[in-house]
Amino acid sequence: MAARVLVVEDHPLFRKGVLALLDTAADVEVVGVAVSGEDAVAQAAELRPDVVLMDLQLPGMSGIEATRAITAAAPDVRVLVLTLFEDEDSVFMALRAGARGYVLKDADEEELTGAIRAVARGEAIFSPVVAGRVLAFFAQPRPAPKVFPSLTDREREILRLLAQGHPNPSIARALSLSPKTVANYVSAIFAKLQVTDRAEAMIRAREAGLGR
């Protein structure tokens, strides 16, 4: 069965080229053409294509907004982005909006029709350049989450010293702060951690790995 495709592209010459290309694919049937995001949403709801071939840069409603609206209203309609943009922001915004694939406009006939078939089958597909960017993004080391994120860096440092058993005067000397300032910090730490005394704060801190 041929994959039913709605083409969304506002540039006349490129749209003509895409339609001519898809016309040569026996297992791809163009069921509609939209030239704006609003038009794409309306036609997707009416035609229920297997794949929406979506440009990102459209007049009025953007391709990202149209993708979000289409996938929210009809999860069975799959969106394949076809765009010039290969930056990480565009890629991840499209994926978060619900796109199932991302192909660049310099793709050849085989790559584009192959992507349409893959997305119609329920697969996710990316141009090689885009796939490389996605893999590189997830391969980047991520900073470990901070212990007690509600605390400031200074409060976390004071809690670490407190967990090591230092009294307020010792903490004040170590951090070149006044004892009153340290006492204020300790009170703020107790409030944020919802503990009532130093012993409870020490237990919470040590359980989280501070002060060892």
mmCIF file of C-alpha atoms in Angstrom:
data_model
loop_
_atom_site.group_PDB
_atom_site.id
_atom_site.type_symbol
_atom_site.label_atom_id
_atom_site.label_comp_id
_atom_site.label_asym_id
_atom_site.label_seq_id
_atom_site.Cartn_x
_atom_site.Cartn_y
_atom_site.Cartn_z
ATOM 1 C CA MET A 1 0.000 0.000 0.000
ATOM 2 C CA ALA A 2 1.330 3.440 -0.931
ATOM 3 C CA ALA A 3 2.248 5.862 1.848
ATOM 4 C CA ARG A 4 -0.204 8.779 1.782
ATOM 5 C CA VAL A 5 1.699 12.052 2.086
ATOM 6 C CA LEU A 6 0.695 15.649 2.768
ATOM 7 C CA VAL A 7 3.403 18.017 1.493
ATOM 8 C CA VAL A 8 3.807 21.259 3.468
ATOM 9 C CA GLU A 9 6.072 23.737 1.659
ATOM 10 C CA ASP A 10 5.547 27.431 0.919
ATOM 11 C CA HIS A 11 8.404 27.891 -1.588
ATOM 12 C CA PRO A 12 6.897 27.323 -5.069
ATOM 13 C CA LEU A 13 10.014 26.077 -6.849
ATOM 14 C CA PHE A 14 11.084 23.686 -4.106
ATOM 15 C CA ARG A 15 7.502 22.475 -3.688
ATOM 16 C CA LYS A 16 7.320 21.755 -7.413
ATOM 17 C CA GLY A 17 10.557 19.778 -7.226
ATOM 18 C CA VAL A 18 9.380 17.706 -4.242
ATOM 19 C CA LEU A 19 6.072 16.912 -5.916
ATOM 20 C CA ALA A 20 7.849 15.885 -9.125
ATOM 21 C CA LEU A 21 10.227 13.683 -7.161
ATOM 22 C CA LEU A 22 7.480 11.978 -5.185
ATOM 23 C CA ASP A 23 5.479 11.433 -8.368
ATOM 24 C CA THR A 24 8.185 9.013 -9.511
ATOM 25 C CA ALA A 25 7.870 6.844 -6.386
ATOM 26 C CA ALA A 26 5.300 4.104 -6.987
ATOM 27 C CA ASP A 27 4.695 3.511 -3.265
ATOM 28 C CA VAL A 28 4.204 7.183 -2.312
ATOM 29 C CA GLU A 29 0.933 9.019 -2.974
ATOM 30 C CA VAL A 30 0.653 12.786 -2.460
ATOM 31 C CA VAL A 31 -2.847 13.384 -1.097
ATOM 32 C CA GLY A 32 -2.536 17.105 -0.358
ATOM 33 C CA VAL A 33 -0.365 20.202 -0.534
ATOM 34 C CA ALA A 34 -0.286 22.951 2.124
ATOM 35 C CA VAL A 35 1.540 26.270 1.956
ATOM 36 C CA SER A 36 1.189 27.412 5.585
ATOM 37 C CA GLY A 37 1.148 25.944 9.065
ATOM 38 C CA GLU A 38 -2.543 26.639 9.515
ATOM 39 C CA ASP A 39 -3.300 24.996 6.173
ATOM 40 C CA ALA A 40 -1.201 21.979 7.166
ATOM 41 C CA VAL A 41 -3.100 21.493 10.427
ATOM 42 C CA ALA A 42 -6.470 21.763 8.685
ATOM 43 C CA GLN A 43 -5.553 19.359 5.881
ATOM 44 C CA ALA A 44 -3.940 16.852 8.238
ATOM 45 C CA ALA A 45 -7.172 16.722 10.242
ATOM 46 C CA GLU A 46 -9.269 16.276 7.103
ATOM 47 C CA LEU A 47 -7.073 13.922 5.075
ATOM 48 C CA ARG A 48 -5.398 11.905 7.844
ATOM 49 C CA PRO A 49 -2.276 11.170 5.759
ATOM 50 C CA ASP A 50 0.261 8.601 6.840
ATOM 51 C CA VAL A 51 3.057 11.192 6.691
ATOM 52 C CA VAL A 52 3.162 14.981 6.750
ATOM 53 C CA LEU A 53 6.296 16.240 4.989
ATOM 54 C CA MET A 54 6.814 19.431 6.975
ATOM 55 C CA ASP A 55 8.936 22.495 6.250
ATOM 56 C CA LEU A 56 9.888 24.431 9.391
ATOM 57 C CA GLN A 57 9.968 27.960 7.984
ATOM 58 C CA LEU A 58 6.371 28.781 7.056
ATOM 59 C CA PRO A 59 4.311 31.967 6.976
ATOM 60 C CA GLY A 60 2.136 32.463 10.046
ATOM 61 C CA MET A 61 2.172 29.333 12.166
ATOM 62 C CA SER A 62 5.659 27.811 12.085
ATOM 63 C CA GLY A 63 6.405 24.235 11.140
ATOM 64 C CA ILE A 64 7.213 23.477 14.786
ATOM 65 C CA GLU A 65 3.831 24.813 15.929
ATOM 66 C CA ALA A 66 2.029 22.981 13.137
ATOM 67 C CA THR A 67 3.830 19.737 14.026
ATOM 68 C CA ARG A 68 2.794 20.097 17.666
ATOM 69 C CA ALA A 69 -0.828 20.767 16.712
ATOM 70 C CA ILE A 70 -0.997 17.874 14.239
ATOM 71 C CA THR A 71 0.570 15.259 16.506
ATOM 72 C CA ALA A 72 -1.562 16.366 19.466
ATOM 73 C CA ALA A 73 -4.792 16.104 17.470
ATOM 74 C CA ALA A 74 -3.907 12.962 15.517
ATOM 75 C CA PRO A 75 -1.084 10.856 17.017
ATOM 76 C CA ASP A 76 -1.416 8.371 14.154
ATOM 77 C CA VAL A 77 -0.360 11.064 11.650
ATOM 78 C CA ARG A 78 3.444 11.059 11.532
ATOM 79 C CA VAL A 79 5.452 14.185 10.768
ATOM 80 C CA LEU A 80 8.695 14.074 8.791
ATOM 81 C CA VAL A 81 10.539 17.395 8.816
ATOM 82 C CA LEU A 82 12.151 18.474 5.528
ATOM 83 C CA THR A 83 14.168 21.622 6.095
ATOM 84 C CA LEU A 84 17.346 23.594 5.506
ATOM 85 C CA PHE A 85 18.045 23.908 9.231
ATOM 86 C CA GLU A 86 20.420 21.397 10.807
ATOM 87 C CA ASP A 87 21.191 23.202 14.086
ATOM 88 C CA GLU A 88 20.552 21.418 17.380
ATOM 89 C CA ASP A 89 17.837 23.852 18.493
ATOM 90 C CA SER A 90 15.729 23.220 15.384
ATOM 91 C CA VAL A 91 16.236 19.461 15.561
ATOM 92 C CA PHE A 92 15.279 19.112 19.213
ATOM 93 C CA MET A 93 12.383 21.556 19.014
ATOM 94 C CA ALA A 94 10.974 19.486 16.148
ATOM 95 C CA LEU A 95 11.420 16.236 18.081
ATOM 96 C CA ARG A 96 9.830 17.687 21.197
ATOM 97 C CA ALA A 97 6.921 18.847 19.046
ATOM 98 C CA GLY A 98 6.378 15.246 17.959
ATOM 99 C CA ALA A 99 8.255 14.885 14.649
ATOM 100 C CA ARG A 100 9.253 11.312 13.835
ATOM 101 C CA GLY A 101 12.005 12.176 11.390
ATOM 102 C CA TYR A 102 14.262 15.002 10.246
ATOM 103 C CA VAL A 103 15.676 15.215 6.723
ATOM 104 C CA LEU A 104 17.603 18.058 5.123
ATOM 105 C CA LYS A 105 16.541 19.629 1.830
ATOM 106 C CA ASP A 106 19.741 18.564 0.124
ATOM 107 C CA ALA A 107 18.689 14.916 0.495
ATOM 108 C CA ASP A 108 18.636 12.918 -2.728
ATOM 109 C CA GLU A 109 15.592 11.094 -4.079
ATOM 110 C CA GLU A 110 16.476 7.765 -2.482
ATOM 111 C CA GLU A 111 17.082 9.294 0.951
ATOM 112 C CA LEU A 112 13.850 11.296 0.942
ATOM 113 C CA THR A 113 11.574 8.523 -0.297
ATOM 114 C CA GLY A 114 13.289 6.072 2.046
ATOM 115 C CA ALA A 115 12.652 8.422 4.967
ATOM 116 C CA ILE A 116 8.980 8.735 4.021
ATOM 117 C CA ARG A 117 8.600 4.957 3.882
ATOM 118 C CA ALA A 118 10.390 4.519 7.215
ATOM 119 C CA VAL A 119 8.274 7.131 9.004
ATOM 120 C CA ALA A 120 5.094 5.671 7.475
ATOM 121 C CA ARG A 121 6.103 2.322 9.029
ATOM 122 C CA GLY A 122 6.432 3.979 12.420
ATOM 123 C CA GLU A 123 10.213 4.272 12.462
ATOM 124 C CA ALA A 124 12.281 7.333 13.380
ATOM 125 C CA ILE A 125 14.666 8.562 10.693
ATOM 126 C CA PHE A 126 17.334 11.279 10.414
ATOM 127 C CA SER A 127 19.636 12.593 7.725
ATOM 128 C CA PRO A 128 23.206 11.420 8.403
ATOM 129 C CA VAL A 129 24.343 14.933 9.373
ATOM 130 C CA VAL A 130 21.399 15.350 11.753
ATOM 131 C CA ALA A 131 21.893 11.869 13.218
ATOM 132 C CA GLY A 132 25.512 12.772 13.898
ATOM 133 C CA ARG A 133 24.460 15.909 15.745
ATOM 134 C CA VAL A 134 21.898 14.023 17.815
ATOM 135 C CA LEU A 135 24.414 11.328 18.779
ATOM 136 C CA ALA A 136 27.068 13.937 19.598
ATOM 137 C CA PHE A 137 24.614 15.811 21.790
ATOM 138 C CA PHE A 138 23.781 12.743 23.853
ATOM 139 C CA ALA A 139 27.422 11.673 23.988
ATOM 140 C CA GLN A 140 28.432 14.904 25.723
ATOM 141 C CA PRO A 141 29.176 14.415 29.424
ATOM 142 C CA ARG A 142 26.448 15.856 31.601
ATOM 143 C CA PRO A 143 27.254 17.497 34.932
ATOM 144 C CA ALA A 144 26.128 15.422 37.884
ATOM 145 C CA PRO A 145 23.001 16.816 39.535
ATOM 146 C CA LYS A 146 23.739 18.952 42.557
ATOM 147 C CA VAL A 147 22.976 17.537 45.981
ATOM 148 C CA PHE A 148 20.148 19.518 47.584
ATOM 149 C CA PRO A 149 19.505 21.773 44.573
ATOM 150 C CA SER A 150 17.405 24.168 46.656
ATOM 151 C CA LEU A 151 20.574 25.220 48.503
ATOM 152 C CA THR A 152 22.970 27.852 47.216
ATOM 153 C CA ASP A 153 26.616 26.893 46.691
ATOM 154 C CA ARG A 154 27.544 28.675 49.919
ATOM 155 C CA GLU A 155 24.785 26.909 51.870
ATOM 156 C CA ARG A 156 25.901 23.569 50.447
ATOM 157 C CA GLU A 157 29.495 24.276 51.537
ATOM 158 C CA ILE A 158 28.338 25.163 55.044
ATOM 159 C CA LEU A 159 26.211 22.026 55.196
ATOM 160 C CA ARG A 160 29.252 19.963 54.174
ATOM 161 C CA LEU A 161 31.289 21.402 57.042
ATOM 162 C CA LEU A 162 28.367 20.984 59.404
ATOM 163 C CA ALA A 163 28.108 17.322 58.366
ATOM 164 C CA GLN A 164 31.804 16.925 59.237
ATOM 165 C CA GLY A 165 30.963 17.991 62.773
ATOM 166 C CA HIS A 166 32.240 21.567 62.709
ATOM 167 C CA PRO A 167 30.514 24.005 65.080
ATOM 168 C CA ASN A 168 29.498 27.436 63.812
ATOM 169 C CA PRO A 169 32.675 29.246 65.013
ATOM 170 C CA SER A 170 34.866 26.699 63.186
ATOM 171 C CA ILE A 171 32.780 27.082 60.001
ATOM 172 C CA ALA A 172 33.067 30.856 60.310
ATOM 173 C CA ARG A 173 36.858 30.678 60.511
ATOM 174 C CA ALA A 174 37.105 28.209 57.603
ATOM 175 C CA LEU A 175 35.020 30.395 55.302
ATOM 176 C CA SER A 176 36.112 33.811 56.615
ATOM 177 C CA LEU A 177 32.574 34.664 57.688
ATOM 178 C CA SER A 178 31.199 36.112 60.902
ATOM 179 C CA PRO A 179 29.570 33.675 63.340
ATOM 180 C CA LYS A 180 26.283 35.557 62.967
ATOM 181 C CA THR A 181 26.379 35.136 59.178
ATOM 182 C CA VAL A 182 27.041 31.426 59.581
ATOM 183 C CA ALA A 183 24.147 31.141 62.039
ATOM 184 C CA ASN A 184 21.862 32.826 59.490
ATOM 185 C CA TYR A 185 23.021 30.411 56.800
ATOM 186 C CA VAL A 186 22.455 27.426 59.103
ATOM 187 C CA SER A 187 18.919 28.621 59.871
ATOM 188 C CA ALA A 188 18.216 28.957 56.151
ATOM 189 C CA ILE A 189 19.607 25.460 55.524
ATOM 190 C CA PHE A 190 17.377 23.984 58.255
ATOM 191 C CA ALA A 191 14.341 25.661 56.698
ATOM 192 C CA LYS A 192 15.114 24.486 53.176
ATOM 193 C CA LEU A 193 15.842 20.920 54.281
ATOM 194 C CA GLN A 194 12.871 20.972 56.665
ATOM 195 C CA VAL A 195 14.944 19.742 59.596
ATOM 196 C CA THR A 196 14.767 20.917 63.201
ATOM 197 C CA ASP A 197 18.348 20.624 64.455
ATOM 198 C CA ARG A 198 21.993 20.029 63.560
ATOM 199 C CA ALA A 199 21.843 16.299 64.190
ATOM 200 C CA GLU A 200 19.020 15.845 61.691
ATOM 201 C CA ALA A 201 20.805 18.082 59.177
ATOM 202 C CA MET A 202 24.019 16.061 59.600
ATOM 203 C CA ILE A 203 22.151 12.807 58.944
ATOM 204 C CA ARG A 204 20.498 14.189 55.792
ATOM 205 C CA ALA A 205 23.805 15.567 54.522
ATOM 206 C CA ARG A 206 25.753 12.369 55.153
ATOM 207 C CA GLU A 207 23.075 10.231 53.539
ATOM 208 C CA ALA A 208 23.480 12.444 50.454
ATOM 209 C CA GLY A 209 27.237 11.991 50.449
ATOM 210 C CA LEU A 210 28.278 15.309 51.990
ATOM 211 C CA GLY A 211 30.819 15.484 54.764
ATOM 212 C CA ARG A 212 32.346 12.055 54.251
#
